[in-house]
Coordinates of C-alpha atoms and ligand atoms in Angstrom, one line a residue:
M1337 CA 72.3 -43.4 -75.5
C1338 CA 70.3 -45.3 -73.0
T1339 CA 69.7 -49.2 -72.7
P1340 CA 66.6 -51.0 -70.9
L1341 CA 67.7 -50.4 -67.4
N1342 CA 68.2 -53.9 -65.8
L1343 CA 67.3 -53.4 -62.0
P1344 CA 68.2 -54.7 -59.3
K1345 CA 66.2 -57.9 -58.8
E1346 CA 64.7 -57.1 -54.7
Q1347 CA 62.9 -54.5 -56.7
S1348 CA 60.1 -56.6 -58.4
L1349 CA 57.2 -56.5 -56.5
P1350 CA 54.8 -59.3 -55.8
Q1351 CA 51.6 -59.0 -57.7
Q1352 CA 49.1 -57.1 -56.5
A1353 CA 47.5 -55.6 -59.5
M1354 CA 44.2 -53.0 -58.9
Q1355 CA 45.6 -52.2 -54.8
V1356 CA 47.6 -49.6 -53.8
V1357 CA 51.6 -50.8 -54.3
P1358 CA 53.7 -48.9 -52.2
F1359 CA 56.8 -49.6 -53.8
Q1360 CA 58.8 -50.2 -50.0
R1361 CA 62.1 -51.0 -49.5
S1362 CA 64.1 -50.1 -46.4
A1363 CA 66.0 -47.3 -45.7
A1364 CA 69.3 -49.3 -45.4
A1365 CA 68.8 -51.0 -48.7
M1366 CA 67.5 -47.8 -50.3
A1367 CA 70.8 -46.1 -49.1
L1368 CA 73.3 -49.1 -50.6
V1369 CA 71.3 -49.0 -54.1
S1370 CA 71.3 -45.0 -54.0
A1371 CA 75.0 -45.2 -53.4
Q1372 CA 75.0 -48.3 -56.6
L1373 CA 73.2 -46.9 -59.0
A1374 CA 75.3 -45.4 -61.8
P1375 CA 73.4 -41.8 -62.1
A1376 CA 70.3 -42.8 -64.9
E1377 CA 68.9 -45.6 -62.5
A1378 CA 69.1 -43.3 -59.9
V1379 CA 66.9 -41.3 -61.8
F1380 CA 64.7 -44.2 -62.8
C1381 CA 64.3 -45.3 -59.3
H1382 CA 63.4 -41.7 -57.9
A1383 CA 61.5 -39.9 -60.4
N1384 CA 58.5 -38.8 -59.1
E1385 CA 57.2 -40.1 -62.4
A1386 CA 56.0 -43.1 -63.7
I1387 CA 58.7 -44.5 -66.4
I1388 CA 57.7 -47.5 -68.5
I1389 CA 60.5 -49.1 -70.2
T1390 CA 60.0 -51.2 -73.5
D1391 CA 61.2 -53.3 -76.3
A1392 CA 61.1 -52.0 -80.3
D1393 CA 57.3 -53.7 -79.9
N1394 CA 56.7 -51.9 -77.5
C1395 CA 56.3 -54.7 -75.0
V1396 CA 57.8 -53.9 -71.1
V1397 CA 60.7 -54.6 -70.3
D1398 CA 60.5 -52.6 -67.0
V1399 CA 58.6 -49.9 -64.3
N1400 CA 59.8 -47.8 -61.6
P1401 CA 58.4 -47.5 -58.2
A1402 CA 57.0 -44.5 -59.2
F1403 CA 54.8 -46.3 -61.8
C1404 CA 54.0 -49.5 -59.5
E1405 CA 52.8 -46.6 -56.7
L1406 CA 50.6 -45.0 -59.3
T1407 CA 48.8 -48.0 -61.3
G1408 CA 48.9 -50.3 -58.3
L1409 CA 50.0 -52.2 -61.0
T1410 CA 53.4 -54.7 -60.7
L1411 CA 56.6 -55.3 -63.3
E1412 CA 55.2 -59.0 -63.1
A1413 CA 51.6 -57.5 -63.7
V1414 CA 52.5 -56.1 -67.1
R1415 CA 55.9 -57.3 -68.6
G1416 CA 55.9 -58.2 -72.0
K1417 CA 52.2 -56.6 -71.7
T1418 CA 51.7 -53.0 -74.2
P1419 CA 50.9 -49.7 -72.1
E1420 CA 47.7 -50.1 -74.4
A1421 CA 46.9 -53.7 -72.5
F1422 CA 47.0 -52.5 -69.0
S1423 CA 44.7 -49.4 -69.6
V1424 CA 46.8 -46.7 -70.5
L1425 CA 44.6 -45.9 -72.9
P1426 CA 44.7 -42.5 -75.9
L1427 CA 41.8 -40.2 -75.3
D1428 CA 39.8 -40.2 -78.5
D1429 CA 40.0 -42.5 -81.6
D1430 CA 38.2 -40.3 -84.2
R1431 CA 40.3 -39.9 -87.7
T1432 CA 42.1 -36.4 -85.8
T1433 CA 43.9 -39.1 -83.3
R1434 CA 44.4 -41.8 -86.0
L1435 CA 46.3 -38.2 -88.7
M1436 CA 47.6 -36.9 -85.4
R1437 CA 48.9 -40.8 -84.7
D1438 CA 50.3 -40.5 -87.9
E1439 CA 52.6 -37.6 -87.3
I1440 CA 53.5 -39.5 -84.0
Q1441 CA 54.9 -42.1 -85.8
L1442 CA 57.2 -40.3 -88.1
R1443 CA 58.9 -39.0 -84.5
D1444 CA 61.1 -40.3 -82.3
R1445 CA 59.4 -38.2 -79.4
S1446 CA 56.0 -37.8 -78.5
K1447 CA 54.0 -36.6 -75.7
S1448 CA 49.7 -37.4 -75.3
Q1449 CA 46.9 -36.9 -73.4
V1450 CA 46.2 -40.2 -72.2
S1451 CA 43.8 -41.7 -69.9
Y1452 CA 45.6 -45.1 -67.2
R1453 CA 43.7 -47.5 -65.1
S1454 CA 44.9 -46.3 -61.3
H1455 CA 44.9 -48.7 -57.9
D1456 CA 41.8 -48.4 -56.9
G1457 CA 40.6 -49.9 -60.9
K1458 CA 39.2 -45.4 -62.2
F1459 CA 40.9 -43.8 -65.1
Y1460 CA 42.3 -40.4 -64.4
P1461 CA 43.8 -38.0 -67.0
G1462 CA 47.6 -38.7 -68.0
M1463 CA 49.8 -37.1 -70.0
M1464 CA 52.3 -39.6 -71.8
S1465 CA 55.2 -38.7 -73.1
I1466 CA 57.2 -41.4 -75.0
H1467 CA 61.1 -41.4 -76.7
R1468 CA 61.9 -44.3 -78.7
V1469 CA 65.3 -45.2 -77.8
R1470 CA 67.4 -46.4 -81.8
N1471 CA 70.4 -48.4 -81.5
E1472 CA 73.5 -47.4 -83.4
L1473 CA 71.7 -48.5 -87.2
G1474 CA 69.4 -46.5 -86.7
R1475 CA 66.7 -49.1 -85.3
V1476 CA 64.2 -48.9 -82.7
D1477 CA 66.0 -50.7 -80.2
H1478 CA 63.5 -49.8 -76.6
H1479 CA 60.5 -47.0 -75.6
V1480 CA 60.9 -45.3 -73.0
I1481 CA 57.7 -44.0 -71.6
V1482 CA 56.9 -41.8 -69.1
L1483 CA 53.8 -41.6 -67.4
S1484 CA 52.3 -38.4 -65.6
D1485 CA 49.9 -38.2 -63.2
L1486 CA 47.2 -35.2 -64.1
S1487 CA 44.3 -35.9 -62.1
T1488 CA 46.4 -34.6 -58.5
I1489 CA 46.1 -31.4 -60.3
P1490 CA 44.3 -29.9 -58.1
S1491 CA 42.6 -32.5 -57.2
H1492 CA 40.5 -35.3 -57.3
A1493 CA 37.6 -34.2 -58.5
R1494 CA 38.7 -33.2 -62.2
H1495 CA 38.6 -36.8 -64.4
L1496 CA 35.1 -37.2 -62.7
N1497 CA 34.2 -33.8 -65.4
R1498 CA 36.1 -34.6 -68.2
E1499 CA 34.1 -32.4 -70.5
V1500 CA 34.5 -29.9 -67.5
Y1501 CA 38.1 -29.6 -67.5
F1502 CA 39.3 -30.7 -71.0
D1503 CA 39.0 -29.2 -74.3
A1504 CA 37.4 -32.3 -76.1
L1505 CA 39.0 -31.2 -79.2
T1506 CA 42.7 -31.6 -78.6
G1507 CA 42.4 -33.1 -75.0
L1508 CA 44.7 -30.4 -73.5
P1509 CA 42.9 -28.8 -70.3
N1510 CA 40.8 -25.8 -71.1
L1511 CA 41.0 -22.7 -69.1
Q1512 CA 39.2 -23.8 -66.8
L1513 CA 41.5 -25.9 -65.8
L1514 CA 44.4 -24.0 -66.6
T1515 CA 43.5 -21.0 -64.3
Q1516 CA 43.4 -23.5 -61.6
L1517 CA 47.0 -25.5 -62.5
I1518 CA 48.8 -21.5 -62.4
Q1519 CA 47.1 -21.3 -59.4
E1520 CA 49.2 -24.2 -58.5
S1521 CA 52.0 -23.5 -59.8
I1522 CA 51.8 -19.8 -58.5
Q1523 CA 51.6 -21.7 -54.8
H1524 CA 55.1 -23.9 -55.9
A1525 CA 57.0 -21.1 -57.2
E1526 CA 56.5 -19.5 -54.6
T1527 CA 57.3 -22.4 -52.4
K1528 CA 59.8 -23.9 -53.8
Q1529 CA 61.5 -20.1 -55.2
L1530 CA 61.1 -21.3 -58.8
P1531 CA 60.6 -19.8 -61.9
L1532 CA 57.1 -19.4 -63.5
A1533 CA 56.3 -18.2 -67.4
I1534 CA 53.0 -18.0 -68.7
C1535 CA 53.0 -17.8 -72.6
A1536 CA 49.9 -17.0 -74.2
L1537 CA 50.1 -18.6 -78.1
D1538 CA 48.3 -17.3 -81.0
I1539 CA 47.8 -18.7 -84.9
D1540 CA 48.6 -15.5 -86.6
Y1541 CA 46.0 -16.0 -89.3
F1542 CA 44.1 -18.7 -88.3
Q1543 CA 40.7 -17.0 -89.1
A1544 CA 41.7 -17.1 -92.5
I1545 CA 43.4 -20.4 -92.7
N1546 CA 40.1 -21.8 -91.3
E1547 CA 38.3 -20.5 -93.7
R1548 CA 40.3 -21.5 -96.8
L1549 CA 41.0 -25.3 -95.9
G1550 CA 37.6 -25.2 -94.1
P1551 CA 37.0 -26.3 -90.2
H1552 CA 37.1 -30.1 -90.2
I1553 CA 41.3 -29.4 -91.5
G1554 CA 41.1 -26.6 -89.7
D1555 CA 40.2 -29.1 -86.1
I1556 CA 42.7 -31.3 -87.6
L1557 CA 45.5 -28.9 -88.1
L1558 CA 45.0 -27.2 -84.8
S1559 CA 45.0 -31.2 -82.7
T1560 CA 48.3 -31.1 -84.6
F1561 CA 49.7 -28.3 -83.5
A1562 CA 48.5 -29.0 -80.5
Q1563 CA 50.7 -32.1 -80.8
R1564 CA 54.0 -30.2 -82.0
I1565 CA 53.9 -28.2 -79.0
S1566 CA 53.5 -30.1 -76.8
H1567 CA 56.1 -32.5 -77.8
L1568 CA 58.7 -29.4 -76.9
L1569 CA 57.5 -29.3 -73.6
F1570 CA 59.4 -30.3 -70.6
G1571 CA 58.4 -32.8 -67.1
D1572 CA 55.0 -30.8 -65.9
D1573 CA 54.6 -27.9 -68.9
V1574 CA 51.5 -27.8 -69.1
L1575 CA 50.1 -26.9 -72.9
A1576 CA 46.0 -25.8 -72.5
R1577 CA 43.9 -24.3 -74.7
V1578 CA 41.3 -21.7 -73.9
G1579 CA 40.1 -20.3 -76.8
G1580 CA 39.6 -21.3 -80.6
D1581 CA 43.7 -20.9 -82.0
E1582 CA 44.5 -19.3 -78.3
F1583 CA 46.8 -21.4 -76.6
V1584 CA 48.8 -20.7 -72.6
L1585 CA 51.8 -22.8 -71.6
L1586 CA 52.6 -23.1 -68.0
L1587 CA 56.5 -23.2 -68.0
H1588 CA 57.8 -24.8 -65.0
H1589 CA 62.1 -24.4 -66.0
G1590 CA 63.5 -21.2 -66.6
V1591 CA 63.0 -19.5 -70.2
D1592 CA 64.4 -17.4 -71.4
E1593 CA 64.4 -16.0 -75.0
G1594 CA 66.7 -19.0 -76.5
F1595 CA 63.7 -20.7 -75.5
F1596 CA 61.1 -19.5 -77.3
E1597 CA 62.7 -18.3 -80.6
K1598 CA 62.9 -22.1 -80.9
L1599 CA 59.2 -22.1 -80.0
L1600 CA 59.1 -20.2 -83.1
V1601 CA 61.2 -21.9 -85.7
S1602 CA 59.1 -25.4 -85.0
I1603 CA 56.0 -23.6 -85.2
R1604 CA 57.5 -22.1 -88.3
Q1605 CA 57.6 -25.7 -89.9
P1606 CA 54.7 -27.1 -92.4
L1607 CA 52.2 -29.3 -90.9
V1608 CA 51.3 -32.0 -93.8
I1609 CA 47.6 -33.0 -93.2
D1610 CA 46.0 -34.5 -95.9
G1611 CA 49.0 -33.9 -98.4
Q1612 CA 48.9 -30.2 -97.8
S1613 CA 51.5 -28.7 -96.9
I1614 CA 50.2 -25.6 -94.8
H1615 CA 52.6 -23.2 -92.9
L1616 CA 51.7 -21.4 -89.7
T1617 CA 53.5 -19.1 -87.5
A1618 CA 52.3 -18.0 -84.3
S1619 CA 52.5 -14.7 -81.0
L1620 CA 54.4 -14.9 -78.2
G1621 CA 53.2 -12.5 -75.4
V1622 CA 54.9 -14.2 -72.4
T1623 CA 55.2 -12.9 -68.5
H1624 CA 57.3 -14.4 -65.7
Y1625 CA 56.2 -14.8 -62.0
P1626 CA 57.3 -13.5 -59.3
S1627 CA 59.2 -10.7 -61.8
D1628 CA 55.3 -10.0 -62.4
H1629 CA 53.9 -11.0 -58.6
V1630 CA 50.1 -10.6 -59.2
Q1631 CA 46.8 -13.2 -59.0
G1632 CA 46.6 -16.0 -61.7
D1633 CA 44.1 -14.6 -63.9
V1634 CA 46.7 -10.9 -64.0
L1635 CA 49.1 -13.1 -64.8
L1636 CA 47.6 -14.9 -68.2
R1637 CA 45.7 -10.8 -68.7
H1638 CA 49.5 -10.1 -68.8
A1639 CA 50.6 -12.3 -70.7
N1640 CA 47.7 -11.7 -73.3
Q1641 CA 48.6 -7.9 -72.9
A1642 CA 52.3 -9.0 -74.6
M1643 CA 50.9 -11.2 -76.7
Y1644 CA 48.7 -8.3 -78.5
R1645 CA 52.1 -7.0 -78.7
A1646 CA 54.2 -9.5 -80.5
K1647 CA 50.7 -8.9 -83.2
Q1648 CA 51.2 -5.8 -83.1
R1649 CA 55.0 -5.6 -83.7
G1650 CA 54.2 -7.6 -86.6
R1651 CA 53.5 -11.3 -85.8
N1652 CA 55.3 -13.9 -85.7
T1653 CA 57.1 -13.0 -83.3
Y1654 CA 57.0 -13.0 -78.9
H1655 CA 57.4 -10.6 -77.0
F1656 CA 57.8 -10.1 -72.8
F1657 CA 55.3 -8.6 -69.9
D1658 CA 57.1 -5.9 -68.2
P1659 CA 55.5 -4.9 -65.6
T1660 CA 57.7 -2.1 -64.9
Q1661 CA 56.1 -0.1 -67.2
D1662 CA 52.4 -1.7 -67.1
R1663 CA 52.6 -0.8 -63.5
L1664 CA 53.5 2.8 -65.3
L1665 CA 50.7 2.7 -67.6
Q1666 CA 48.5 1.7 -65.0
V1667 CA 49.4 4.3 -62.6
R1668 CA 47.8 6.8 -66.2
H1669 CA 45.4 4.6 -66.8
E1670 CA 44.4 5.7 -63.5
Q1671 CA 45.1 9.4 -63.5
R1672 CA 43.6 10.1 -66.9
Q1673 CA 40.1 8.0 -65.1
R1674 CA 40.7 10.9 -62.6
F1675 CA 41.2 13.3 -64.6
M1676 CA 37.8 12.5 -66.3
D1677 CA 35.9 12.3 -63.4
A1678 CA 37.4 16.0 -62.6
L1679 CA 36.3 17.5 -66.2
D1680 CA 33.1 15.5 -65.4
H1681 CA 32.5 17.5 -62.1
G1682 CA 33.7 20.1 -62.7
E1683 CA 37.3 20.3 -60.7
L1684 CA 38.1 22.1 -63.8
R1685 CA 38.2 25.9 -63.8
L1686 CA 39.7 29.0 -65.5
F1687 CA 42.0 31.6 -63.8
Y1688 CA 41.9 34.8 -66.0
Q1689 CA 45.0 36.4 -66.3
P1690 CA 45.2 40.5 -68.1
Q1691 CA 47.1 41.5 -70.7
V1692 CA 47.8 45.7 -70.8
N1693 CA 49.2 48.0 -73.6
M1694 CA 52.1 49.5 -70.9
R1695 CA 52.2 52.6 -72.9
S1696 CA 48.3 53.3 -72.9
G1697 CA 47.8 51.8 -69.6
K1698 CA 44.3 49.9 -71.6
V1699 CA 43.7 46.2 -70.7
V1700 CA 43.7 44.8 -74.3
G1701 CA 42.1 41.2 -73.1
V1702 CA 43.1 38.5 -71.1
E1703 CA 43.9 34.9 -71.0
A1704 CA 42.2 31.8 -69.7
L1705 CA 44.7 29.2 -67.9
I1706 CA 43.6 26.2 -66.4
R1707 CA 43.2 25.6 -62.8
W1708 CA 42.9 22.1 -61.5
Q1709 CA 41.0 22.8 -58.0
H1710 CA 41.3 19.4 -56.1
P1711 CA 39.4 18.8 -53.4
D1712 CA 42.3 17.2 -52.0
E1713 CA 45.4 18.7 -52.9
G1714 CA 44.2 22.0 -53.3
L1715 CA 44.5 24.2 -56.8
L1716 CA 46.9 22.6 -59.2
S1717 CA 48.2 24.6 -62.1
P1718 CA 48.8 23.1 -65.6
G1719 CA 52.1 22.0 -64.4
Q1720 CA 50.5 19.3 -62.4
F1721 CA 48.3 17.8 -64.5
L1722 CA 48.3 18.2 -68.7
S1723 CA 51.3 15.8 -69.1
I1724 CA 48.8 13.5 -67.7
I1725 CA 46.8 13.7 -70.6
D1726 CA 49.3 14.3 -73.6
A1727 CA 48.5 12.4 -76.7
T1728 CA 45.1 11.4 -75.5
P1729 CA 41.6 12.0 -76.6
L1730 CA 41.7 14.2 -73.9
E1731 CA 43.3 16.6 -74.9
V1732 CA 40.7 17.5 -77.5
D1733 CA 38.6 17.1 -74.3
L1734 CA 39.7 19.4 -72.4
G1735 CA 40.3 21.5 -75.3
E1736 CA 36.4 22.0 -75.9
W1737 CA 35.6 22.4 -72.2
V1738 CA 38.1 25.3 -72.1
I1739 CA 36.5 27.1 -75.1
K1740 CA 33.1 26.8 -74.3
Q1741 CA 34.3 27.9 -70.5
A1742 CA 35.6 31.0 -72.3
L1743 CA 32.5 31.9 -74.4
Q1744 CA 30.4 30.6 -71.4
Q1745 CA 32.7 34.3 -69.6
L1746 CA 32.4 35.8 -72.4
V1747 CA 28.5 36.0 -72.4
E1748 CA 28.9 36.6 -68.6
W1749 CA 31.4 39.7 -68.5
Q1750 CA 29.2 41.8 -70.9
T1751 CA 26.0 41.5 -69.1
I1752 CA 28.0 43.1 -67.1
G1753 CA 29.3 45.3 -69.3
I1754 CA 32.6 44.1 -69.4
T1755 CA 34.2 44.2 -73.3
L1756 CA 37.6 42.6 -73.0
P1757 CA 39.2 39.6 -75.8
V1758 CA 39.6 36.3 -74.3
N1759 CA 42.7 34.5 -74.9
V1760 CA 42.7 30.2 -75.1
N1761 CA 45.6 27.7 -75.2
I1762 CA 45.0 25.2 -77.6
S1763 CA 47.3 22.4 -77.6
P1764 CA 49.2 21.0 -80.5
A1765 CA 47.1 17.6 -81.2
H1766 CA 44.2 19.6 -80.7
L1767 CA 44.8 21.9 -83.5
L1768 CA 45.8 19.5 -85.9
V1769 CA 42.4 17.6 -85.3
K1770 CA 41.0 17.5 -88.7
D1771 CA 37.6 19.3 -87.9
F1772 CA 38.3 20.9 -85.5
S1773 CA 36.7 25.1 -87.6
Q1774 CA 34.0 23.1 -87.8
R1775 CA 34.1 21.9 -83.8
L1776 CA 35.0 25.2 -82.9
A1777 CA 31.9 26.8 -85.6
E1778 CA 29.0 24.9 -83.8
L1779 CA 30.9 25.9 -80.2
L1780 CA 31.0 29.3 -81.4
A1781 CA 27.0 28.7 -83.0
G1782 CA 26.4 28.0 -79.5
Y1783 CA 27.1 31.4 -78.1
P1784 CA 25.0 33.5 -80.8
R1785 CA 26.0 36.8 -78.6
V1786 CA 29.5 36.7 -78.5
A1787 CA 31.8 38.0 -81.4
P1788 CA 34.2 35.5 -82.8
E1789 CA 36.7 38.4 -83.0
M1790 CA 36.4 37.9 -79.3
L1791 CA 37.6 34.7 -79.3
K1792 CA 41.8 34.6 -79.4
L1793 CA 43.9 30.8 -79.5
E1794 CA 46.9 30.5 -78.3
V1795 CA 48.5 28.1 -80.5
L1796 CA 52.7 26.8 -79.4
E1797 CA 55.0 27.6 -82.0
S1798 CA 56.3 24.2 -82.0
A1799 CA 52.3 22.9 -83.3
A1800 CA 52.3 24.9 -86.2
M1801 CA 55.9 23.5 -86.8
H1802 CA 54.5 19.4 -86.1
D1803 CA 52.9 19.7 -89.5
V1804 CA 53.1 22.9 -90.9
E1805 CA 50.5 22.5 -93.5
A1806 CA 47.7 20.7 -91.5
A1807 CA 48.2 23.8 -88.7
L1808 CA 48.1 26.5 -91.6
K1809 CA 44.8 24.9 -92.5
N1810 CA 42.5 25.1 -89.9
M1811 CA 44.3 28.2 -88.7
A1812 CA 43.1 29.5 -91.7
R1813 CA 39.8 28.9 -91.3
C1814 CA 39.3 30.1 -88.0
Q1815 CA 40.3 33.1 -89.2
A1816 CA 37.4 33.1 -91.9
L1817 CA 35.1 32.5 -88.6
G1818 CA 37.0 35.4 -87.4
V1819 CA 38.5 34.2 -84.8
G1820 CA 42.6 35.1 -84.1
F1821 CA 45.9 33.1 -83.6
A1822 CA 48.4 33.9 -81.1
I1823 CA 52.1 32.3 -80.9
D1824 CA 53.1 31.7 -77.5
D1825 CA 56.3 31.0 -76.2
F1826 CA 58.1 32.1 -79.6
G1827 CA 61.6 31.4 -79.5
T1828 CA 61.1 28.1 -78.1
G1829 CA 60.3 26.4 -81.2
F1830 CA 62.4 26.9 -83.9
S1831 CA 60.2 28.9 -86.3
S1832 CA 61.9 29.8 -89.3
L1833 CA 61.0 32.5 -91.0
T1834 CA 59.5 31.2 -93.1
H1835 CA 56.5 29.7 -91.1
L1836 CA 56.5 33.0 -89.6
R1837 CA 56.2 34.2 -92.4
Q1838 CA 53.8 32.0 -93.5
L1839 CA 51.9 31.4 -90.6
P1840 CA 48.2 33.6 -90.4
V1841 CA 48.8 35.0 -86.6
N1842 CA 47.7 38.7 -85.0
L1843 CA 50.2 38.3 -82.4
I1844 CA 53.2 36.9 -80.9
K1845 CA 54.1 36.5 -77.6
I1846 CA 58.0 36.4 -76.8
D1847 CA 58.2 33.4 -74.4
Q1848 CA 58.5 34.7 -70.8
S1849 CA 61.7 32.8 -69.8
F1850 CA 63.9 35.5 -72.6
V1851 CA 62.1 37.9 -71.1
R1852 CA 62.6 37.1 -66.6
D1853 CA 66.7 37.3 -67.5
M1854 CA 66.9 40.0 -70.9
L1855 CA 67.9 42.3 -67.6
S1856 CA 70.8 40.1 -66.8
D1857 CA 71.4 38.3 -69.8
Q1858 CA 72.8 39.6 -73.4
D1859 CA 71.7 36.2 -74.7
D1860 CA 68.5 36.2 -73.8
M1861 CA 68.2 40.3 -73.9
A1862 CA 69.5 39.2 -77.6
I1863 CA 66.9 37.3 -78.5
V1864 CA 64.2 39.3 -77.3
E1865 CA 65.3 42.3 -78.6
S1866 CA 65.2 39.7 -83.2
V1867 CA 62.0 38.7 -81.5
I1868 CA 60.4 42.2 -82.0
Y1869 CA 62.7 43.5 -84.7
M1870 CA 60.8 40.2 -86.5
A1871 CA 57.8 41.1 -85.4
N1872 CA 58.0 44.6 -86.2
R1873 CA 59.5 43.1 -90.1
F1874 CA 56.3 41.2 -90.2
K1875 CA 54.2 43.8 -89.4
R1876 CA 52.6 41.0 -86.1
S1877 CA 51.5 42.7 -83.0
M1878 CA 53.8 41.3 -80.2
L1879 CA 53.2 40.7 -76.3
A1880 CA 55.8 40.2 -73.3
E1881 CA 55.3 37.3 -71.3
G1882 CA 56.3 37.3 -67.1
V1883 CA 56.8 40.5 -67.0
E1884 CA 57.6 40.9 -62.9
T1885 CA 58.9 44.5 -63.0
L1886 CA 58.6 47.9 -64.1
D1887 CA 62.5 47.3 -65.1
H1888 CA 61.0 44.1 -68.1
A1889 CA 58.1 46.7 -68.4
K1890 CA 60.6 50.1 -69.6
A1891 CA 63.1 47.8 -71.0
L1892 CA 60.2 46.1 -72.9
M1893 CA 58.4 49.6 -74.2
E1894 CA 62.6 51.2 -75.3
L1895 CA 62.4 48.4 -77.7
G1896 CA 59.8 48.9 -79.0
C1897 CA 57.1 45.8 -77.0
E1898 CA 54.2 47.7 -75.8
L1899 CA 51.9 45.0 -74.3
A1900 CA 52.9 42.9 -72.2
Q1901 CA 51.0 40.0 -69.8
G1902 CA 52.7 39.6 -66.1
Y1903 CA 52.7 39.1 -62.4
G1904 CA 54.2 43.0 -62.2
I1905 CA 50.4 43.7 -63.9
A1906 CA 48.3 41.0 -62.2
R1907 CA 48.3 37.0 -61.2
P1908 CA 45.7 35.1 -62.9
M1909 CA 42.6 35.0 -61.4
P1910 CA 39.7 33.8 -61.2
A1911 CA 37.0 35.2 -62.8
E1912 CA 35.1 36.9 -60.2
E1913 CA 38.2 39.0 -59.6
L1914 CA 38.6 40.0 -62.7
P1915 CA 35.3 43.3 -62.5
A1916 CA 37.3 44.8 -59.1
W1917 CA 40.8 44.3 -60.8
L1918 CA 39.8 46.0 -63.9
V1919 CA 38.8 49.2 -61.3
Q1920 CA 41.6 49.1 -59.1
W1921 CA 44.0 48.9 -62.9
P1922 CA 44.1 52.6 -63.7
E1923 CA 44.8 53.9 -59.2
R1924 CA 48.0 51.6 -60.3
S1925 CA 50.6 54.7 -59.8
D1926 CA 53.8 52.9 -60.6
W1927 CA 52.7 51.5 -64.0
R1928 CA 51.2 55.2 -65.0
L1929 CA 54.3 56.0 -64.5
L1930 CA 55.3 53.6 -67.8
T1931 CA 52.4 55.6 -70.0
A1932 CA 54.7 58.6 -70.1
L1933 CA 57.5 57.4 -71.5
Ligands
C2E965 P1 51.1 30.0 -71.4 O1 50.3 30.1 -72.0 O2 52.9 30.7 -71.4 O3 50.5 30.7 -69.5 C1 51.7 31.4 -69.4 C2 52.1 30.9 -67.9 O4 52.6 31.9 -67.5 C3 51.0 30.7 -67.0 O5 51.3 29.7 -66.5 C4 51.3 32.0 -66.1 O6 50.8 31.7 -64.7 C5 52.1 32.1 -66.1 N1 52.9 33.2 -64.8 C6 52.2 35.0 -66.3 N2 53.0 35.8 -65.7 C7 54.2 35.6 -64.9 C8 55.3 36.0 -64.9 O7 54.9 36.9 -64.2 N3 56.6 35.1 -63.9 C9 56.4 33.4 -64.1 N4 56.5 33.1 -63.6 N5 54.8 32.8 -64.5 C10 53.8 33.4 -64.9 P2 50.7 28.3 -65.9 O8 48.9 28.9 -65.7 O9 50.5 27.0 -64.8 O10 50.3 28.1 -67.5 C11 51.1 27.0 -67.7 C12 51.4 26.0 -69.5 O11 50.3 25.3 -69.1 C13 50.6 27.4 -70.0 O12 51.7 28.4 -70.3 C14 49.9 26.7 -71.1 O13 50.8 26.4 -72.3 C15 49.4 25.7 -70.5 N6 47.9 26.0 -69.8 C16 47.7 27.2 -69.0 N7 46.5 26.5 -69.5 C17 45.9 25.9 -70.6 C18 45.4 26.0 -70.9 O14 43.2 25.4 -70.7 N8 44.8 24.3 -72.2 C19 46.1 24.2 -72.8 N9 46.7 22.9 -73.8 N10 46.9 24.1 -71.7 C20 47.0 25.3 -70.8
MG966 MG1 49.1 31.2 -73.3
MG967 MG1 53.5 31.2 -73.1

C-alpha cells in the first residue's frame, strides 16, 4: 500500500498562483533525484498527469510537478486545502450528481469529470480519479488524486463550448468530441506504435427499463452506469456517450477478452437507485486498430457492427470485429450491387441448348442457360457469377427474370413458327419461396399466347431434399398450372427412392459427370445404368446431359436412354442462332445414323 510521498524539499516551488509555473530543476539535480527516488516517487515526479495527495480529510499534503504546470499553483498555495478550494470543481450539483456521489462515497476508487482552473485563470474540463488508500485497520489514510487534462484534446477551444462537446446528462464526451478523440488516438497509435481498441457499448433492453422506471430514474441510471464504467478505465482511456443508452470506450492499453469479461461482470452488478436494485447487462462490440486499419468514422461503424453481432448472439456478451471477414463481406456486397446493375441494365442474357431424341432425330426442347455479357470481362458463364447471389433475395429476382425472358422468347419463336418447349433452371431457394406458384401464374398470365406446357422447370435433386414437403407442395401447384418439372443433375444429390417416387417430375436428367466418364469408368457406367433402370421402373422420361460424342450417344441408346443434350449435338447458343441450327440439324449425317440403330 502506498504512503503519502514526502518529496525532497527542493521540489516545493515559490507561491505563484495563476501563473505558468514550470516545474524547473537543473538536469544535474534531476538526475540526482531520479537516481535516489524510489520507483513510486519517480512516477509521482515524472507523470504527465497532475497528482495530488490529500490526507484522510482530503486536505492537500503534496502535489507533483505536472500539477504545478497544469494549474500554475505551487504546493505552498494548496497545502492543507481541499481540491474544491483551489478550483477543482465537480461539473454539476444536481440530484443526479449527488446520487452518483453517494455511490462514489462507497467506493475506494472513483473517477469523475471536473472543471479545473488552469494557470491562465480559466476553467478547463478534466477527469479526476480518486484512489482512497486505507491503513491496516481499514481507516482512510490518504487519497491519491490524478487530474487529467481533457482540454488539450484536441484543441483548447473545446472548453469554450461545453454543450457542444460534452453530454449534458453524464458529463461524458459526446459523439462530436469522441470523433475528434478517435482521430487523435489513431495518430497517437500510429506514431507511438501503440494499440487502440474501440468498444461500442449498448445497454440491453434499456428502452423497456426506461419505460418501466420512468425517464427520471432512467437518467439517474444512465449517469450511475456511466460512472461505474469510468471507474474501470485507465489513464487516458475515454468513455463517451453517443446516444440514449449507447456508449463508446476508447481504450489505449492492450485489451483482451479478459478485460471485456470483467467489464461485463462489473456491468452485471446491481445498481442501487432510490433503494431499488436494478440489474443491467450490455452488449459490446470491439474493433482493434491498426489491425482494422481504417478511418475513425469507419472504426466506430465497425465497433457498432460488432456490437449488433453481440446483440444477435443473445446480448450480455462481446463480439470482436473481424477485418478479414468484413473485407470479404464488402467484396461480396459490391459484387451483388454490380450484379443488380447487370440485371437492371440488360447485361444478362439467355443462351439456349437443344435437347433431342436420338432415335427419332427430333428436337424435343431447349434449355435456357444464363450468361452475363460483362462489358469488361466478356461473356461469363453461370459458374463464374451465380455464387455471388447464393442465399440472397437476388436468386428470386434472377429466377423471375429468367422465366419472363424465356416466356418472351417462346412468344418470339412462335411468331416465326418455332414451337419448342423451354426448360428453365430454378434455384433451390427460389423453388421453396412460399408464393412461388402464385408468382409463376402471374408471369404466365403476362404471356397469354404461351401455353404453360411449353415451360418446364429444372430443379436440382438437392433442392427438393432440403424441405421435401414445401418443394412437393410448390411443384404440385405449378403442375396444376400445366408447368412441368425436370430433376437436374440426377445422381448427385442422394435422392432416396421414396422421394423419387413422391416427386412429381416429368423428366430425370442424368448428370453429365456420370455420362462423361461412363465409357471409361465402370462405376459411372453402373450409375448411368441404375438411373435409367430406376427411371424406367418409375415410368419417368430420362435425358442424358453432357453427351459429347457419338459413342456416348450409342451407349446411352443401348441402355434405353433416347433423350440427350450435349456439346456433341449443340453448344448453348444465343436465341437468334437457333433457327439456323434447327435448319441444319436434320442434315447432320453422323447423328442421322443413330436413328437407324
Ligand atoms: P445445368 O442446368 O446442368 O446445365 C448444363 C450445363 O452443362 C450448362 O453449363 C451447359 O453449358 C453444360 N453442358 C451442356 N452440354 C455439355 C457437354 O456436352 N459437355 C460439357 N462439359 N458441358 C455441357 P452452364 O451453362 O455453364 O450452366 C451451369 C449450371 O448453371 C447449370 O447446370 C445450372 O445449374 C446453372 N444455371 C444455368 N443457367 C441458370 C439459370 O438461369 N438459373 C439458375 N438458377 N441456374 C442456372
Ligand atoms: Mg439444367
Ligand atoms: Mg445439369
